[in-house]
Coordinates of C-alpha atoms in Angstrom, one line a residue:
M498 CA -58.2 62.6 -18.6
K499 CA -57.9 62.3 -14.9
N500 CA -60.2 59.8 -12.8
S501 CA -62.8 60.9 -10.3
K502 CA -61.0 61.2 -7.0
I503 CA -62.6 61.0 -3.3
I504 CA -61.6 64.8 -1.1
V505 CA -62.8 64.4 2.1
P506 CA -60.9 62.8 4.7
L507 CA -61.6 59.3 5.1
L508 CA -61.3 57.1 8.1
S509 CA -60.3 53.4 5.5
A510 CA -60.8 53.0 2.1
A511 CA -59.7 50.3 -0.6
I512 CA -58.7 50.2 -4.1
L513 CA -60.7 47.2 -6.1
F514 CA -59.0 45.4 -8.6
P515 CA -61.2 42.9 -11.7
T516 CA -59.9 39.5 -11.8
A517 CA -60.0 38.5 -15.7
V518 CA -61.1 40.5 -18.4
N519 CA -61.4 39.4 -22.1
V520 CA -62.4 42.4 -24.2
H521 CA -63.6 39.8 -27.0
A522 CA -63.9 36.4 -25.1
N523 CA -65.8 33.7 -26.2
P524 CA -68.3 33.3 -22.8
N525 CA -67.9 29.4 -23.3
K526 CA -64.7 29.8 -22.8
P527 CA -63.1 32.4 -20.0
V528 CA -59.4 33.1 -20.8
E529 CA -57.1 33.4 -17.9
V530 CA -55.3 37.0 -16.8
K531 CA -51.3 36.0 -18.1
S532 CA -50.5 39.4 -16.1
V533 CA -51.1 42.3 -14.3
Q534 CA -49.2 45.6 -15.2
F535 CA -49.9 48.5 -12.6
V536 CA -49.6 52.2 -14.4
G537 CA -48.9 55.1 -12.2
M538 CA -50.2 58.5 -11.6
E539 CA -48.0 61.9 -11.7
A540 CA -47.8 63.3 -8.7
P541 CA -49.7 65.9 -7.4
D542 CA -49.5 69.1 -9.1
T543 CA -52.8 71.0 -7.9
E544 CA -53.7 72.5 -4.0
A545 CA -57.3 70.3 -4.8
E546 CA -54.9 67.2 -5.6
R547 CA -52.5 68.1 -3.0
S548 CA -55.3 68.1 -0.4
S549 CA -56.8 64.7 -2.2
M550 CA -56.7 61.3 -1.0
Y551 CA -57.4 60.1 -4.6
S552 CA -55.4 57.5 -7.0
E553 CA -55.5 58.2 -11.1
A554 CA -53.2 55.0 -11.8
S555 CA -54.5 52.8 -13.8
A556 CA -53.5 48.5 -14.5
I557 CA -53.0 46.9 -18.3
V558 CA -54.6 43.7 -18.0
T559 CA -53.0 40.8 -20.5
L560 CA -54.8 37.9 -20.6
N561 CA -53.4 34.3 -22.0
D562 CA -55.0 34.9 -25.4
G563 CA -52.8 38.0 -26.0
S564 CA -55.9 41.0 -25.6
Q565 CA -55.6 43.4 -23.3
K566 CA -57.6 46.0 -21.2
I567 CA -56.7 49.0 -19.3
V568 CA -59.0 49.3 -16.0
P569 CA -58.8 52.4 -13.8
L570 CA -57.9 52.7 -10.1
E571 CA -60.6 54.6 -7.6
Y572 CA -60.1 55.2 -4.6
K573 CA -63.0 54.7 -2.3
S574 CA -64.1 55.8 1.2
L575 CA -65.8 53.6 4.3
A576 CA -65.3 55.9 7.3
R577 CA -63.7 58.9 8.6
P578 CA -63.1 59.6 12.4
G579 CA -65.0 61.0 14.1
E580 CA -68.5 59.7 12.0
V581 CA -71.0 58.4 13.6
I582 CA -71.9 54.4 12.6
N583 CA -75.1 52.5 14.6
G584 CA -74.1 55.3 17.1
K585 CA -70.7 54.7 17.9
V586 CA -68.0 57.5 17.6
V587 CA -65.6 56.6 15.0
G588 CA -61.8 56.9 16.2
A589 CA -63.2 57.3 20.2
A590 CA -61.0 56.4 23.3
Y591 CA -62.6 53.7 25.3
D592 CA -61.7 53.7 29.2
V593 CA -61.6 50.1 31.0
N594 CA -65.8 49.5 31.3
G595 CA -65.9 50.2 27.1
H596 CA -66.6 54.3 28.4
I597 CA -66.0 56.8 25.5
I598 CA -63.5 58.9 27.5
K599 CA -64.2 62.8 26.7
D600 CA -62.6 66.1 26.9
K601 CA -63.1 68.9 30.0
N602 CA -65.4 70.3 27.4
G603 CA -67.7 66.7 27.2
N604 CA -66.7 66.1 24.0
P605 CA -65.4 62.4 23.0
I606 CA -61.7 62.2 22.6
V607 CA -61.4 60.7 19.1
S608 CA -57.7 59.8 16.7
T609 CA -57.4 61.1 13.4
S610 CA -54.5 58.3 13.4
P611 CA -56.1 55.0 12.0
D612 CA -53.7 52.7 10.6
A613 CA -53.8 48.9 9.9
N614 CA -57.0 47.1 8.4
S615 CA -57.2 43.5 8.5
L616 CA -60.5 42.8 5.8
L617 CA -61.5 39.0 6.7
S618 CA -64.0 36.6 6.4
V619 CA -65.6 34.7 9.0
N620 CA -66.5 31.0 8.2
G621 CA -65.8 31.2 4.7
K622 CA -68.1 32.3 1.4
S623 CA -71.3 32.8 3.6
G624 CA -69.7 33.9 7.0
K625 CA -70.0 37.3 8.0
L626 CA -67.5 40.1 6.5
Y627 CA -65.0 42.6 9.5
M628 CA -62.5 44.6 9.4
I629 CA -60.1 45.0 12.4
N630 CA -58.4 49.0 12.3
H631 CA -56.0 50.7 14.9
F632 CA -56.0 54.0 16.0
E633 CA -52.3 54.5 16.2
S634 CA -52.2 57.9 18.6
M635 CA -54.9 60.0 20.4
P636 CA -55.1 63.6 21.9
S637 CA -54.3 64.0 25.0
N638 CA -56.6 65.3 28.0
E639 CA -55.6 67.3 31.2
I640 CA -53.8 63.7 32.3
G641 CA -52.1 63.4 29.5
N642 CA -51.4 59.7 27.5
M643 CA -54.4 58.4 26.7
P644 CA -55.4 55.3 25.9
K645 CA -55.5 53.6 22.1
A646 CA -58.0 51.7 20.1
L647 CA -58.8 48.8 18.3
Y648 CA -62.0 48.4 16.6
L649 CA -64.4 45.9 15.0
N650 CA -65.3 47.3 12.0
T651 CA -68.9 44.6 10.9
I652 CA -68.8 45.3 6.9
V653 CA -71.5 44.4 4.1
Q654 CA -70.3 43.8 0.8
D655 CA -72.3 44.0 -2.8
K656 CA -71.2 40.5 -3.8
R657 CA -72.0 42.0 -7.2
T658 CA -69.7 44.7 -7.7
G659 CA -67.8 44.3 -4.6
E660 CA -68.5 47.6 -3.1
M661 CA -68.0 48.0 0.7
K662 CA -70.0 49.2 4.0
I663 CA -69.0 49.2 7.2
T664 CA -72.5 49.2 9.4
D665 CA -71.1 48.8 12.6
I666 CA -68.2 49.1 15.1
N667 CA -67.5 47.9 18.5
P668 CA -64.4 48.8 20.6
I669 CA -62.1 45.5 21.5
D670 CA -61.6 44.8 24.9
F671 CA -57.7 44.3 26.3
S672 CA -58.7 45.0 30.4
A673 CA -57.5 41.7 30.8
D674 CA -53.7 43.4 29.9
G675 CA -54.1 47.2 30.7
G676 CA -55.4 48.3 28.1
V677 CA -53.6 49.2 24.5
W678 CA -50.3 51.2 24.1
T679 CA -49.9 52.7 20.4
P680 CA -51.2 50.1 18.0
C681 CA -49.1 50.6 14.9
A682 CA -49.3 48.0 11.7
G683 CA -50.9 44.8 11.4
V684 CA -51.3 42.0 9.6
L685 CA -54.1 38.9 9.0
S686 CA -52.8 36.0 10.0
P687 CA -52.6 32.7 7.9
W688 CA -54.9 31.0 10.5
N689 CA -57.7 33.9 9.9
T690 CA -57.2 36.0 13.2
H691 CA -55.3 39.7 13.2
L692 CA -52.1 39.9 14.7
G693 CA -50.9 43.7 16.2
S694 CA -48.7 45.3 17.9
E695 CA -47.8 48.1 20.5
E696 CA -45.5 50.1 19.1
Y697 CA -42.7 52.6 21.0
E698 CA -42.3 50.4 24.3
P699 CA -42.4 52.6 27.5
D700 CA -38.5 52.2 29.0
A701 CA -39.3 50.5 32.5
R702 CA -35.7 52.1 33.7
A703 CA -36.9 55.9 33.6
F704 CA -40.7 54.6 34.6
E705 CA -39.0 53.0 37.7
A706 CA -37.1 56.3 38.0
N707 CA -40.0 58.7 38.4
P708 CA -43.4 56.8 38.0
E709 CA -45.3 59.9 39.4
K710 CA -44.4 61.7 36.1
S711 CA -44.1 58.6 33.3
A712 CA -46.3 58.2 30.0
V713 CA -47.4 55.3 31.4
T714 CA -49.3 56.1 35.2
Q715 CA -51.2 59.0 32.5
F716 CA -52.4 56.0 30.6
A717 CA -53.2 53.8 33.3
R718 CA -55.3 56.9 35.1
N719 CA -56.7 57.7 31.6
Y720 CA -57.7 54.2 31.3
Y721 CA -59.1 53.1 34.5
Q722 CA -59.9 57.1 35.7
D723 CA -58.6 56.8 38.3
A724 CA -56.0 59.6 39.9
N725 CA -54.5 57.5 42.6
V726 CA -53.5 54.0 40.2
I727 CA -50.0 53.6 39.3
G728 CA -48.8 52.1 35.5
N729 CA -47.0 49.0 34.7
P730 CA -44.4 49.2 31.9
Y731 CA -43.5 46.0 31.1
L732 CA -48.0 45.4 30.2
Y733 CA -46.6 47.1 27.2
G734 CA -44.8 46.9 24.0
H735 CA -46.0 42.8 23.0
T736 CA -47.6 41.6 20.3
T737 CA -51.3 41.3 19.9
E738 CA -54.0 38.6 18.6
V739 CA -57.6 39.2 18.0
K740 CA -59.6 35.8 16.8
V741 CA -63.1 36.9 15.4
H742 CA -65.7 34.6 16.1
P743 CA -68.6 33.9 14.3
N744 CA -71.1 35.5 16.3
G745 CA -69.4 38.4 15.7
E746 CA -66.9 38.6 19.0
A747 CA -63.4 39.6 19.1
K748 CA -61.5 38.0 21.7
A749 CA -58.1 39.9 22.3
I750 CA -54.6 38.4 23.6
K751 CA -51.1 39.6 24.3
H752 CA -48.3 37.8 23.3
Y753 CA -45.3 38.2 26.1
S754 CA -43.3 34.9 24.9
M755 CA -43.2 37.0 21.8
G756 CA -40.7 39.4 23.8
R757 CA -41.6 42.9 24.6
L758 CA -40.0 45.8 22.1
S759 CA -40.9 48.6 19.7
F760 CA -43.7 46.4 17.5
E761 CA -44.4 47.6 13.7
N762 CA -45.5 44.2 12.9
V763 CA -45.0 40.9 12.0
T764 CA -45.2 38.9 9.6
V765 CA -45.4 35.0 9.5
A766 CA -44.0 32.1 7.2
P767 CA -45.7 29.1 5.3
D768 CA -44.9 27.0 8.1
N769 CA -47.2 29.5 10.6
R770 CA -44.9 29.1 13.4
T771 CA -41.6 31.5 12.5
V772 CA -42.4 34.8 13.0
Y773 CA -39.9 38.1 12.2
F774 CA -40.8 41.3 13.8
G775 CA -40.5 45.2 12.8
D776 CA -38.7 47.1 15.5
D777 CA -39.7 50.4 15.3
G778 CA -37.6 53.7 16.6
G779 CA -33.4 54.8 16.4
Y780 CA -31.1 52.0 17.5
T781 CA -33.5 48.8 17.3
M782 CA -33.2 45.0 16.5
S783 CA -33.9 42.1 14.1
F784 CA -36.3 39.3 16.0
M785 CA -37.3 36.0 14.6
Y786 CA -40.0 33.8 16.8
I787 CA -40.5 30.4 16.4
A788 CA -44.1 29.1 18.3
D789 CA -43.7 25.4 19.8
Q790 CA -46.8 24.7 17.5
A791 CA -48.4 25.8 14.2
N792 CA -51.1 28.3 14.5
D793 CA -50.3 29.2 18.1
L794 CA -48.2 31.9 19.4
T795 CA -48.5 31.3 23.7
A796 CA -45.4 29.3 23.5
G797 CA -42.0 30.0 21.5
T798 CA -38.9 30.6 21.6
L799 CA -36.9 34.2 20.6
Y800 CA -34.2 34.8 18.8
A801 CA -32.2 38.4 18.0
A802 CA -30.5 38.7 14.5
K803 CA -26.5 40.1 14.2
W804 CA -26.0 42.2 11.1
N805 CA -22.4 40.7 9.8
Q806 CA -21.9 43.1 6.5
T807 CA -20.9 42.7 3.5
S808 CA -21.3 45.4 1.6
D809 CA -22.1 48.9 1.4
Q810 CA -23.4 49.4 -1.5
N811 CA -27.3 50.1 -1.8
G812 CA -28.6 50.5 1.2
G813 CA -26.4 47.7 1.7
S814 CA -26.4 43.9 2.9
A815 CA -25.3 41.8 5.3
N816 CA -25.5 37.7 6.4
M817 CA -27.2 37.2 9.4
E818 CA -26.2 35.3 11.9
W819 CA -28.6 34.2 15.1
I820 CA -28.6 34.1 18.8
K821 CA -31.1 32.4 21.1
L822 CA -32.2 34.8 23.7
G823 CA -34.8 32.0 25.2
H824 CA -37.4 29.5 25.5
A825 CA -41.1 31.3 27.1
T826 CA -44.9 30.7 27.6
D827 CA -47.3 33.6 27.5
A828 CA -48.4 32.7 30.5
E829 CA -44.7 32.7 32.4
I830 CA -44.0 36.2 30.8
K831 CA -47.5 37.8 32.1
E832 CA -47.2 36.6 35.3
L833 CA -43.2 38.4 35.3
A834 CA -44.6 41.0 33.9
E835 CA -47.1 41.8 36.7
S836 CA -44.5 41.2 39.3
I837 CA -41.1 42.9 38.6
K838 CA -39.4 46.0 37.8
F839 CA -36.3 47.0 35.9
S840 CA -34.2 47.0 39.4
D841 CA -34.9 43.1 39.9
I842 CA -33.3 42.3 36.3
F843 CA -30.4 44.4 36.0
E844 CA -27.7 46.0 37.7
T845 CA -26.6 49.2 36.6
T846 CA -24.1 51.7 37.1
T847 CA -21.8 54.3 34.8
D848 CA -18.5 54.1 36.8
A849 CA -17.1 52.6 33.1
A850 CA -13.7 51.4 35.1
Y851 CA -16.3 49.7 37.5
A852 CA -18.8 48.6 35.0
Q853 CA -15.4 46.9 33.3
A854 CA -14.4 44.5 36.0
N855 CA -17.2 43.1 37.2
G856 CA -18.8 41.8 34.0
F857 CA -21.2 45.1 33.1
T858 CA -21.1 45.1 29.0
Q859 CA -22.1 48.5 27.5
I860 CA -24.9 49.1 24.9
K861 CA -26.9 51.6 23.6
T862 CA -30.4 51.1 22.7
N863 CA -34.1 52.7 21.9
S864 CA -34.5 51.0 25.3
N865 CA -33.7 54.2 27.0
G866 CA -34.5 55.8 23.3
G867 CA -31.5 55.8 21.7
K868 CA -29.2 58.7 23.9
N869 CA -26.8 57.4 26.1
P870 CA -25.6 54.1 26.4
E871 CA -25.9 52.3 29.4
W872 CA -23.7 49.5 31.3
L873 CA -25.7 47.1 32.5
K874 CA -25.5 43.2 33.7
V875 CA -28.0 40.5 33.9
K876 CA -28.5 39.7 37.8
P877 CA -28.2 35.8 38.3
G878 CA -31.7 33.7 37.5
M879 CA -33.4 36.8 35.4
E880 CA -31.9 36.0 32.0
K881 CA -35.6 34.7 30.7
A882 CA -37.0 38.0 32.4
A883 CA -34.5 40.0 30.3
A884 CA -34.9 37.7 27.5
F885 CA -38.9 38.5 26.9
L886 CA -39.5 41.9 29.6
E887 CA -36.2 43.5 27.8
S888 CA -35.4 41.5 24.9
R889 CA -33.6 44.5 23.1
R890 CA -31.3 45.5 26.1
Y891 CA -30.7 41.8 26.5
G892 CA -29.9 40.7 22.7
A893 CA -27.4 43.5 22.8
I894 CA -25.3 42.4 26.2
L895 CA -25.0 39.4 24.0
G896 CA -24.3 40.7 21.1
A897 CA -27.4 41.0 18.7
T898 CA -27.1 44.3 16.7
A899 CA -29.2 47.4 17.8
E900 CA -28.4 49.8 15.3
F901 CA -31.1 49.7 12.9
N902 CA -32.9 52.8 12.2
K903 CA -36.7 53.4 11.6
M904 CA -37.2 49.5 11.1
E905 CA -41.1 49.2 9.3
T906 CA -43.0 46.4 8.5
L907 CA -42.5 42.9 7.0
T908 CA -44.1 41.1 4.6
F909 CA -43.6 37.5 2.9
N910 CA -43.1 36.7 -0.3
K911 CA -44.4 32.4 -0.2
A912 CA -43.6 32.3 -3.7
D913 CA -40.3 33.4 -4.0
N914 CA -39.3 32.6 -0.1
K915 CA -38.3 36.5 0.5
I916 CA -39.1 38.5 2.7
Y917 CA -39.4 42.4 2.3
M918 CA -38.9 44.2 5.2
A919 CA -39.3 48.7 5.2
M920 CA -36.5 50.5 6.3
S921 CA -37.7 54.9 6.5
N922 CA -34.3 55.9 7.7
I923 CA -30.6 55.3 6.7
E924 CA -29.2 57.2 8.9
K925 CA -27.8 57.2 12.8
G926 CA -27.1 53.9 14.0
M927 CA -26.7 52.3 10.5
T928 CA -24.1 54.7 9.4
K929 CA -20.5 54.8 10.6
N930 CA -20.4 55.2 14.4
S931 CA -16.7 55.2 16.0
T932 CA -18.3 56.4 19.2
D933 CA -21.1 53.8 19.8
P934 CA -20.6 50.9 22.0
V935 CA -20.9 48.7 18.3
D936 CA -20.1 49.6 14.8
D937 CA -22.0 45.9 12.9
I938 CA -23.5 48.5 10.6
Q939 CA -21.3 51.5 8.5
L940 CA -23.4 52.3 5.7
P941 CA -23.6 55.9 3.5
K942 CA -26.8 57.9 4.9
I943 CA -30.3 57.6 3.1
S944 CA -32.7 59.5 4.9
A945 CA -35.5 58.7 2.1
G946 CA -34.5 54.8 3.1
A947 CA -34.8 51.7 1.4
V948 CA -36.6 48.4 1.3
Y949 CA -34.4 45.4 1.8
E950 CA -34.9 41.6 0.4
M951 CA -34.0 38.8 2.7
N952 CA -33.4 35.3 1.7
L953 CA -34.3 32.2 4.0
A954 CA -33.1 28.6 4.2
K955 CA -33.3 25.2 6.3
G956 CA -31.3 23.3 8.0
Q957 CA -29.8 26.7 9.8
K958 CA -27.6 27.0 13.3
D959 CA -27.7 29.4 15.8
R960 CA -24.7 31.7 17.2
N961 CA -23.6 28.5 19.5
G962 CA -24.0 26.0 16.8
K963 CA -27.5 24.5 18.1
S964 CA -29.9 23.8 15.2
I965 CA -32.8 25.8 14.2
N966 CA -36.1 24.5 14.2
S967 CA -37.5 25.8 10.9
D968 CA -37.0 26.0 7.6
Y969 CA -37.6 29.6 7.3
V970 CA -34.3 31.3 9.3
V971 CA -33.4 34.2 7.5
T972 CA -29.8 33.8 7.0
S973 CA -28.7 37.3 4.5
M974 CA -31.1 40.9 3.7
S975 CA -29.5 43.6 1.0
G976 CA -31.5 46.4 0.0
L977 CA -34.4 45.9 -3.0
L978 CA -35.0 49.4 -3.1
T979 CA -34.1 52.7 -1.9
G980 CA -35.3 56.0 -2.0
E981 CA -33.2 59.7 -3.8
D982 CA -32.1 62.3 -0.7
L983 CA -31.8 65.8 -3.2
A984 CA -29.2 67.7 -2.3
V985 CA -31.4 70.6 -3.1
K986 CA -35.0 71.0 -2.6
D987 CA -36.8 71.3 -5.5
A988 CA -39.8 73.1 -7.0
D989 CA -42.8 71.6 -5.4
G990 CA -40.7 71.0 -2.4
N991 CA -39.9 67.9 -2.3
T992 CA -36.5 66.9 0.0
A993 CA -36.7 63.1 -1.5
N994 CA -36.9 62.5 -5.5
P995 CA -40.8 61.8 -6.0
D996 CA -40.3 59.0 -8.3
K997 CA -39.0 57.1 -5.9
I998 CA -39.5 55.8 -2.9
A999 CA -39.6 58.1 0.3
N1000 CA -39.3 57.0 3.6
P1001 CA -40.9 53.9 3.3
D1002 CA -43.7 52.3 5.8
N1003 CA -46.1 49.8 5.6
L1004 CA -45.6 46.9 3.0
A1005 CA -48.2 44.6 1.5
F1006 CA -46.9 41.5 -0.7
S1007 CA -49.8 40.5 -3.3
E1008 CA -49.4 36.5 -4.6
K1009 CA -52.1 36.8 -6.8
Y1010 CA -49.7 40.0 -9.1
K1011 CA -46.1 39.3 -8.0
T1012 CA -46.7 43.4 -6.4
L1013 CA -45.5 44.5 -3.2
F1014 CA -47.4 47.6 -2.3
I1015 CA -45.7 50.1 -0.1
A1016 CA -46.8 53.0 2.1
E1017 CA -44.9 55.9 3.0
D1018 CA -44.5 58.1 5.8
S1019 CA -42.7 61.6 5.1
G1020 CA -41.7 64.8 5.6
M1021 CA -39.0 63.8 2.1
H1022 CA -41.9 64.3 -0.4
T1023 CA -44.9 67.3 -0.1
N1024 CA -47.0 63.9 -0.4
N1025 CA -47.2 60.8 0.7
F1026 CA -47.6 58.4 -1.8
G1027 CA -48.7 54.3 -2.4
W1028 CA -46.7 53.0 -4.5
A1029 CA -46.6 48.8 -6.4
Y1030 CA -43.5 47.4 -7.4
N1031 CA -43.9 44.5 -9.1
V1032 CA -41.2 41.8 -8.3
E1033 CA -40.4 39.7 -11.8
T1034 CA -40.5 43.3 -13.7
K1035 CA -38.5 45.2 -11.4
E1036 CA -41.3 48.8 -12.4
L1037 CA -42.2 51.0 -9.8
S1038 CA -45.7 52.2 -9.9
R1039 CA -47.0 55.4 -7.8
I1040 CA -50.4 54.5 -7.6
I1041 CA -52.2 56.5 -4.5
S1042 CA -51.6 60.1 -3.4
A1043 CA -52.2 60.7 0.5
P1044 CA -53.1 64.2 1.5
D1045 CA -50.7 66.9 2.5
G1046 CA -49.4 66.0 6.0
G1047 CA -50.8 62.8 5.7
E1048 CA -49.1 59.8 5.7
V1049 CA -50.6 56.6 3.8
T1050 CA -51.2 53.7 6.8
G1051 CA -53.3 50.2 6.6
I1052 CA -52.1 48.9 3.4
Q1053 CA -53.9 44.6 3.3
A1054 CA -53.2 43.3 -0.2
V1055 CA -56.3 41.2 -0.4
D1056 CA -56.8 38.5 -3.3
N1057 CA -59.5 36.6 -2.7
L1058 CA -62.3 37.4 -1.1
N1059 CA -65.9 36.5 -1.9
G1060 CA -64.2 36.3 -6.1
K1061 CA -63.5 39.9 -5.0
S1062 CA -59.3 41.5 -4.9
Y1063 CA -59.4 44.4 -2.3
L1064 CA -55.5 47.1 -1.6
M1065 CA -57.0 48.3 1.5
V1066 CA -55.4 51.5 2.4
G1067 CA -55.7 54.7 4.5
S1068 CA -54.1 57.8 6.0
Q1069 CA -53.6 59.5 9.7
N1070 CA -53.8 63.4 9.7
P1071 CA -55.4 63.4 8.1
G1072 CA -57.5 59.9 9.4
N1073 CA -58.9 58.0 6.3
I1074 CA -59.8 54.3 5.8
G1075 CA -60.4 53.1 2.3
Y1076 CA -59.8 50.7 -0.7
I1077 CA -59.0 50.6 -4.4
D1078 CA -61.0 47.5 -5.9
L1079 CA -59.0 45.4 -7.7
T1080 CA -61.9 43.2 -8.9
A1081 CA -61.4 43.9 -12.6
L1082 CA -57.8 43.0 -12.6
N1083 CA -58.6 39.1 -12.3
T1084 CA -62.6 38.8 -13.5
K1085 CA -63.1 36.1 -15.9
K1086 CA -65.4 36.7 -18.9

């Protein structure tokens, strides 16, 4: 029998998991959960299913006494874009003064693209619950590129049932940094703050050549509601951090010392200092940041990786070599960002003979869209500006690999000391390209992409033989799961095997369930799916399906929140925010 489904578009939802269930236990002797096995659902096969956000999956809970229980999973709605909560419009765009931006007809401009969810508690069990979520894109208005939004949602949780409800929403203020640019995925930090992202950083070289035609200037004019403003590309393309105070105030900053790139998300090692990035787009780069102090990302050292390939099988594998780009503080890089332009940092030329004779380097990166190679040379004394404001270009000049394609989110498995990374497509720069300036990555094309596993070690040195001050340095990466391209479209319209992942995007790891949750953003599956992959049993289970055309977003594994467990999950276009309650997977009895 099929479980009930939510068919209306949602902004965010969650799956609620049970905690430890004993079907015939002595109430005085609680029996602990031994294992949880997710049982996948079939792909949707009716029009009603294809247009719905729903779960028909379940989980088999095995206790230490050998008893078992099957627990159905249910998708629950929290909100929808355009919905009014406490007099405020969910997903609306706001200007610098906190006013809703309206179209020429006087209607609020509303996003249908919710992404990251960070559900958190302030002041422990007795504290209030909040959720921070991103709205990745907005419809354009007459001026073009619109300001994006992060929202702080006030959450009320039923302590008995685990049901959650949003009772208030408020946009988060980024006016100190010129607004927020394309916020994509995000995570809850180990110190209970939200770490967000600014994806697809604007090309400062193209902006300088024609600022009036730039999306940066369109963005700034919409944000400041001033037709004479000229934007600044160096304010965008950074990691964001939001701290929620006990009084419900959200304080947002950007971490300029973590570099400037197309941040998909970051993941933090158990030392609370070492951070790895997902750099989205074509011809991107793998970065590592080591903060000076734990729980503080305002100063640190930035590295970029070189891929030294060891195999081209199963998505490929490589040893990773780290190149130091530099050390900086947020304050000094923000000051540079507000005062310099691209031509202050680099010399450029299009004359190959002149370039080769005068110390230029030819690079191909996503910094200019991964289109044509560039001949660049860093001007004397501008190394720090290059490292932190043009991190990908500078890394490529120094020899780091800039060939990754659609690198998405990363997540940490602390128990096994591994990181998982989603690569939405293995194409373009990741295949053999003899015409590219360098060709470090040479893999067979897999359009359906892969999830990689990264191994870590202590006592590592960088390319120059200098010790890296971290016990969590990635030394190698290899394919863990790959999608499978179909030579011919199947009867349901899939161009990738529907029983395998396709174009993985958001990732989240649950230490409690030893499970990697995978969300798709694919045009290769007729419907995008959310998956559960047990890293011990290697079992892959389809646990949720998004409406046709909508990607699965906002994955967050919440192992324990006031004794409850959730999988936060939503979709974009149509927009959904919600959850699956997993508490029944771990409830003691």
